[in-house]
mmCIF file of C-alpha atoms in Angstrom:
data_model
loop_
_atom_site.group_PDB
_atom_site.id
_atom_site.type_symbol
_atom_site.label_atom_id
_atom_site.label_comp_id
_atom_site.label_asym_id
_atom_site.label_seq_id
_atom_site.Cartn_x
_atom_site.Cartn_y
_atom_site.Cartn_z
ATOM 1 C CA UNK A 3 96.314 89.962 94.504
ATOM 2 C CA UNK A 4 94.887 90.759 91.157
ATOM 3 C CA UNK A 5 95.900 93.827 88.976
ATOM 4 C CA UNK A 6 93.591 96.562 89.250
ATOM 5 C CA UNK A 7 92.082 98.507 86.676
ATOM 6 C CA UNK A 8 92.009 102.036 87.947
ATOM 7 C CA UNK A 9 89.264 104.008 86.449
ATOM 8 C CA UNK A 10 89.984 107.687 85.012
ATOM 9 C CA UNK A 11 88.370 109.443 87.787
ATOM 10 C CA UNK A 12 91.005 107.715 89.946
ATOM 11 C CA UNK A 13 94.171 108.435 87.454
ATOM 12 C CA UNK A 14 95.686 110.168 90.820
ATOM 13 C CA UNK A 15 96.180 106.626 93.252
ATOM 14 C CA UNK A 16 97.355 104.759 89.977
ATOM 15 C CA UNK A 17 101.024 105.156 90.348
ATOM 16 C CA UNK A 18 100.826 104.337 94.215
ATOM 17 C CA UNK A 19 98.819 100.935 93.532
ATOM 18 C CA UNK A 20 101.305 99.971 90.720
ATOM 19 C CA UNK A 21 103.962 100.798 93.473
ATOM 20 C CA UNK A 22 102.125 98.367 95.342
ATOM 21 C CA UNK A 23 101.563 95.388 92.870
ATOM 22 C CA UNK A 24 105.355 95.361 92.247
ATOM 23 C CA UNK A 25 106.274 94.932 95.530
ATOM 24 C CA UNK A 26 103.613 91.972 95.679
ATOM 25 C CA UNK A 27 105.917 90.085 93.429
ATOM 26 C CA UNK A 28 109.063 90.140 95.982
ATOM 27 C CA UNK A 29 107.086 88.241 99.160
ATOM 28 C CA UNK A 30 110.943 87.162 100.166
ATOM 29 C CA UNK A 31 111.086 89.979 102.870
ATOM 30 C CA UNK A 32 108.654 91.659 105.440
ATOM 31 C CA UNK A 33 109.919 94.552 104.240
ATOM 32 C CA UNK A 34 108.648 94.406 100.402
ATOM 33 C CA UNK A 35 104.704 93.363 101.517
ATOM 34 C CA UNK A 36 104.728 96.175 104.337
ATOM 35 C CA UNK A 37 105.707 98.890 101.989
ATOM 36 C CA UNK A 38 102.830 97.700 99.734
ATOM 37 C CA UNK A 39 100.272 97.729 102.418
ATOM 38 C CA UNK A 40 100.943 101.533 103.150
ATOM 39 C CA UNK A 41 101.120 102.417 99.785
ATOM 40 C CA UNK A 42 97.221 100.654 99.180
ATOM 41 C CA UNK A 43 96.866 102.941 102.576
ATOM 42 C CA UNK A 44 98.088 106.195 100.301
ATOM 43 C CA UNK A 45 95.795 105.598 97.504
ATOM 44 C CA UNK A 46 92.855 105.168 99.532
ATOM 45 C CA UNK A 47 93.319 108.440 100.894
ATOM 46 C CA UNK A 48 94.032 109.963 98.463
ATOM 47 C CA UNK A 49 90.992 108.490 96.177
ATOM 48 C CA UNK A 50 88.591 109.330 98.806
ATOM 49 C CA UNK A 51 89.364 112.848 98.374
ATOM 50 C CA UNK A 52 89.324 112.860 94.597
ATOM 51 C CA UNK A 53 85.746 113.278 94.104
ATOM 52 C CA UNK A 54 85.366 110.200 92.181
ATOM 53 C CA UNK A 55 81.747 109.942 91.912
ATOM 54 C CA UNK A 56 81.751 106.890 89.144
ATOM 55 C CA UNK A 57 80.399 103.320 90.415
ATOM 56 C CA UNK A 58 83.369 101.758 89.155
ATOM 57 C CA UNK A 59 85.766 104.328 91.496
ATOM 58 C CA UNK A 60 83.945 103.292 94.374
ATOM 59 C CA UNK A 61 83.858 99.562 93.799
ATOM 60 C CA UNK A 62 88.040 99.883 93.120
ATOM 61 C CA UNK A 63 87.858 101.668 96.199
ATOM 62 C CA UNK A 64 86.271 98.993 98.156
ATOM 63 C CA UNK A 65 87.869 96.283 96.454
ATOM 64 C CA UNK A 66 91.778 98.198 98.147
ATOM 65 C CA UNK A 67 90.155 98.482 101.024
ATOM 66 C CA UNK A 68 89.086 94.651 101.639
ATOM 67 C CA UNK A 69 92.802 94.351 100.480
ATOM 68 C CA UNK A 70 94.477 96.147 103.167
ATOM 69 C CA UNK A 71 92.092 94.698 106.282
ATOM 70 C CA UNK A 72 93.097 91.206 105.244
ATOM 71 C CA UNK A 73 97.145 92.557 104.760
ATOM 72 C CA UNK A 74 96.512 94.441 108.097
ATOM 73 C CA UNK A 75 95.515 91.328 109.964
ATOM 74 C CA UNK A 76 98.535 89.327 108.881
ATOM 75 C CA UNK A 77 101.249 92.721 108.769
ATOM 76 C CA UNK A 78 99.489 95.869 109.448
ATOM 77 C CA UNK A 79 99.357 95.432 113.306
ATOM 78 C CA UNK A 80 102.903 93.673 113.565
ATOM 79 C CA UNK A 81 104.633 97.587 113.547
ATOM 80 C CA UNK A 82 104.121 100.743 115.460
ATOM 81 C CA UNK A 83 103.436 103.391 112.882
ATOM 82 C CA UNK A 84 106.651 104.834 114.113
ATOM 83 C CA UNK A 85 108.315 101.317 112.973
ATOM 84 C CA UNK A 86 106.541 101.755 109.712
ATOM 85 C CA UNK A 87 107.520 104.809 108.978
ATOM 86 C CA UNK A 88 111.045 104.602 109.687
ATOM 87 C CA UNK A 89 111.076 101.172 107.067
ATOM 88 C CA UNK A 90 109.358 103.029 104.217
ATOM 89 C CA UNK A 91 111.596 105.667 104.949
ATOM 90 C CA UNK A 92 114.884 103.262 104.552
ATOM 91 C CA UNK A 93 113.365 101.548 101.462
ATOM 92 C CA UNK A 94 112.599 104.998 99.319
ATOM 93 C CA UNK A 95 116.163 105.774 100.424
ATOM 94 C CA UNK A 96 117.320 102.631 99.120
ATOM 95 C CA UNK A 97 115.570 103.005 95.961
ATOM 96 C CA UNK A 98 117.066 106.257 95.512
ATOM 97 C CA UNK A 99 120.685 105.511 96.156
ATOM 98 C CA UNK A 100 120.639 103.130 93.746
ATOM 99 C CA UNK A 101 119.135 104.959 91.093
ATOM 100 C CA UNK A 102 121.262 107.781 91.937
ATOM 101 C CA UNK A 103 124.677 105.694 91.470
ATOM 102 C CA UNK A 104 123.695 104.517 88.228
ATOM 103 C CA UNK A 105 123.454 108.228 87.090
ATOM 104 C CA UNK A 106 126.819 109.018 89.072
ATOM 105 C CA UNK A 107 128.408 105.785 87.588
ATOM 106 C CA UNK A 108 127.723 107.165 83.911
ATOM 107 C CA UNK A 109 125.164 104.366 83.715
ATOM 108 C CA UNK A 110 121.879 105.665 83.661
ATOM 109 C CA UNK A 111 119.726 104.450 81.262
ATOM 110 C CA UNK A 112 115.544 104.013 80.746
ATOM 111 C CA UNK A 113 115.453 101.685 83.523
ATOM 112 C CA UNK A 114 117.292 104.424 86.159
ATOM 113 C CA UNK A 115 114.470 107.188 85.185
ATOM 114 C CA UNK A 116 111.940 104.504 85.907
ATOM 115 C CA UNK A 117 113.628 103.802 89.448
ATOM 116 C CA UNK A 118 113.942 107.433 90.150
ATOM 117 C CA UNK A 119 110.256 107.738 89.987
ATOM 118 C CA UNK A 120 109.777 104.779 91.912
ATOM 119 C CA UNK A 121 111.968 106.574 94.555
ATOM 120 C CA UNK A 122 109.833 109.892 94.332
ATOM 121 C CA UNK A 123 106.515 107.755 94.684
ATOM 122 C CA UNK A 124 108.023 105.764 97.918
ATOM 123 C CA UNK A 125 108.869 109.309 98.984
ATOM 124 C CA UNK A 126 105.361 110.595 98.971
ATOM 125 C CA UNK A 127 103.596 107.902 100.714
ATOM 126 C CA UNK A 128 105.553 108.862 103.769
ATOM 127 C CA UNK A 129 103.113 111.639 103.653
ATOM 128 C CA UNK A 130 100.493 109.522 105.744
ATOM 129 C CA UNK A 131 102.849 109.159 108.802
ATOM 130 C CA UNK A 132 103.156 111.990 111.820
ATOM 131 C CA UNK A 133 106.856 111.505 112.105
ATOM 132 C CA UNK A 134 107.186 112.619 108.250
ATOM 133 C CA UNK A 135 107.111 116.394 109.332
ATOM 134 C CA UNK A 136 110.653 115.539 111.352
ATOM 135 C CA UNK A 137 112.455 115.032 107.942
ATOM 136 C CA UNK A 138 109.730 116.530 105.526
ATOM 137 C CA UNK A 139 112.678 119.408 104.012
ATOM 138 C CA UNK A 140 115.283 116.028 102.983
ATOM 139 C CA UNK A 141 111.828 113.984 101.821
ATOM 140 C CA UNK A 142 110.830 116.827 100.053
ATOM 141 C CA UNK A 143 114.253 117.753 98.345
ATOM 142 C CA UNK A 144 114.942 114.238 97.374
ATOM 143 C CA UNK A 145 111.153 113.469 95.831
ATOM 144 C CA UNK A 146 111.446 116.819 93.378
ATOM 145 C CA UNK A 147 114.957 115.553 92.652
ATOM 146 C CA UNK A 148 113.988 112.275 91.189
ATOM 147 C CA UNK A 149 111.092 113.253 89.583
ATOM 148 C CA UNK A 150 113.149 116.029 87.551
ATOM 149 C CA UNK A 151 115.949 113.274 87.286
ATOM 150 C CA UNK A 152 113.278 110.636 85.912
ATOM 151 C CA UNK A 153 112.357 113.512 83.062
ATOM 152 C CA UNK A 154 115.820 114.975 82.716
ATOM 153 C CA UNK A 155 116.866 111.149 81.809
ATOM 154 C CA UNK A 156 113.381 110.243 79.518
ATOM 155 C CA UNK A 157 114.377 113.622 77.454
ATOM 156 C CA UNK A 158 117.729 113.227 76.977
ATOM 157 C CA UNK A 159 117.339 109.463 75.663
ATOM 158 C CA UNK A 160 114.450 110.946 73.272
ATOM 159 C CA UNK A 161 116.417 113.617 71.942
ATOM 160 C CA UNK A 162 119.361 111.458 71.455
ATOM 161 C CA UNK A 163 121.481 113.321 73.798
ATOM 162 C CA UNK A 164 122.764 111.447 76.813
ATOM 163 C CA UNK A 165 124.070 112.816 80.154
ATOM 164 C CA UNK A 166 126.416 110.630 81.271
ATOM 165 C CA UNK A 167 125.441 111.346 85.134
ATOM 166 C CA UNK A 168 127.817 113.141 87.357
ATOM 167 C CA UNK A 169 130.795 111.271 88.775
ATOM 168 C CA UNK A 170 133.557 112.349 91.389
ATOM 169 C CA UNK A 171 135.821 112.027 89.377
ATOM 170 C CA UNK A 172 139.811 112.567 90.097
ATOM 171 C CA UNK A 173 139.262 114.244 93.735
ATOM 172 C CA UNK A 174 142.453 115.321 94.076
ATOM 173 C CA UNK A 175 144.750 115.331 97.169
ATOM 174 C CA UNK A 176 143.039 118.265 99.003
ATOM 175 C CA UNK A 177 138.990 116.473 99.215
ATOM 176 C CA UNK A 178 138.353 113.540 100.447
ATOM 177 C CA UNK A 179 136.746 111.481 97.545
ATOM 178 C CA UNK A 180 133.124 110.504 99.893
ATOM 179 C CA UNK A 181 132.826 114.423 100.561
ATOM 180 C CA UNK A 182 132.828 115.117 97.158
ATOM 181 C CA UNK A 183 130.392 112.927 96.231
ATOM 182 C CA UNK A 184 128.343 114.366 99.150
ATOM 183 C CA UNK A 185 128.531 118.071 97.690
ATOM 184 C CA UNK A 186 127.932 117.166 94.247
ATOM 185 C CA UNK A 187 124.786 115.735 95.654
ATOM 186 C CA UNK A 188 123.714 118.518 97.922
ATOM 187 C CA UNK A 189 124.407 120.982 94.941
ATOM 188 C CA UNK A 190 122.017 119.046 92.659
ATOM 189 C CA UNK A 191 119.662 118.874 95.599
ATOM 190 C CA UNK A 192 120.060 122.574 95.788
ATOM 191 C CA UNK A 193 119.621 123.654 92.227
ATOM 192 C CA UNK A 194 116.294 121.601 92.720
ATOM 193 C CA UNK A 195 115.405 123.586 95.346
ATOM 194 C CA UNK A 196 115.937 126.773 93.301
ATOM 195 C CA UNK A 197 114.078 125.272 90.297
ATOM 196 C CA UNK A 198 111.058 125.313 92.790
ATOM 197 C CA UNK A 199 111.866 128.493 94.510
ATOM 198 C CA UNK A 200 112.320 127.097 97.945
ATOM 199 C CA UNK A 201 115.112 129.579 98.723
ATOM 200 C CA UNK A 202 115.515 129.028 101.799
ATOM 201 C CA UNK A 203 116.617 125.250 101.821
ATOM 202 C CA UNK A 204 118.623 126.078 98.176
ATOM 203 C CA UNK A 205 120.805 128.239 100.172
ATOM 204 C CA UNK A 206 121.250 125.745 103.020
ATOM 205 C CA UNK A 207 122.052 122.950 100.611
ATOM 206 C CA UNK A 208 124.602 124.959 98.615
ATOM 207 C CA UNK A 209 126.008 125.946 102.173
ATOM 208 C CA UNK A 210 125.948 122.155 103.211
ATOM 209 C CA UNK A 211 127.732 121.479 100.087
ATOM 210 C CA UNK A 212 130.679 124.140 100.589
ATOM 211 C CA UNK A 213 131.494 122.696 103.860
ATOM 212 C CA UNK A 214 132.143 119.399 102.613
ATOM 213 C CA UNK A 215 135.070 120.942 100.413
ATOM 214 C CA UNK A 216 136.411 122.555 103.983
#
């Protein structure tokens, strides 16, 4: 499919579509072109309720929507949304872990904010599916944590101060090495939480996290 030139009055679906031409590159696996389809889906909701008014919007708009009834006829119908759901679900996870191991590895550079904020776009298009609400708190957590990871990265590069990520580090003989790891991430998933007031799940994460260290 062609790139898309999304008007101004549409500047909210862009990121979603770029999601989408991306994945249209990688036709290897199912799993690329389905994750494309329902993030065209995304944008199309989202642009019909974005008051864009211009001639060119609503051409764009149509133009997505031929899109997806010809992907729908050849993908679309092939899963139950339930199916769907639970492979855009795996892929933003995937995104995210590795994203999040180049920070831990004390590699993170450009390219890891970039795939951070693919991960927090992959995130939100599991908006659109009913079974989101079952894991919306961990969806939500982890799509504020790579956005802020995406900037925290971009700044630190501009400023010419690099974090070097977090890493376990020397565990020790009394914590298991993999539940480390696990609390360092539920604290940083936790001081997101408290960035954004959610006080609730910040104090469940931190809680999480204290377990892990028995």
């Amino acid at each position: 499919m062609p790139p898309h030139v999304i008007p101004a009055d549409l500047k909210t679906i862009k990121a979603y579509i770029k999601r989408a031409e991306e994945l249209d590159l990688d036709r290897s696996t199912p799993t690329s072109r389905l994750v494309a389809y329902y993030c065209r889906q995304f944008a199309v909701e989202r642009g019909l309720t974005a008051n864009a008014t211009s001639s060119e919007s609503k051409s764009c708009l149509m133009q997505i929507m031929d899109e997806l009834e010809k992907e729908r006829e050849l993908i679309g119908n092939g899963f139950s949304r339930e199916e769907a759901y639970t492979i855009c679900l795996d892929f933003a996870q995937n995104i995210f872990d590795k994203a999040d191991q180049e920070d831990r590895n004390g590699k993170a550079n450009q390219s890891t904010a970039r795939t951070f904020y693919a991960a927090a776009i992959f995130y939100e298009i599991l908006e659109q599916f009913d079974k989101y609400k079952e894991d919306e708190s961990d969806n939500v957590t982890r799509r504020k944590y790579s956005k802020w990871k995406a900037a925290q990265i971009l700044n630190a590069i501009k400023s010419g101060w690099f974090n070097k990520g977090s890493s376990a580090g020397n565990s020790g003989d009394r914590v298991n090495a993999d539940n480390l790891d696990d609390a360092i991430e539920l604290v940083r998933f936790g001081l997101v939480a408290l960035q954004t007031k959610e006080i609730d799940l910040a104090r469940k994460r931190l809680q999480e996290a204290l377990s892990k260290l028995g």
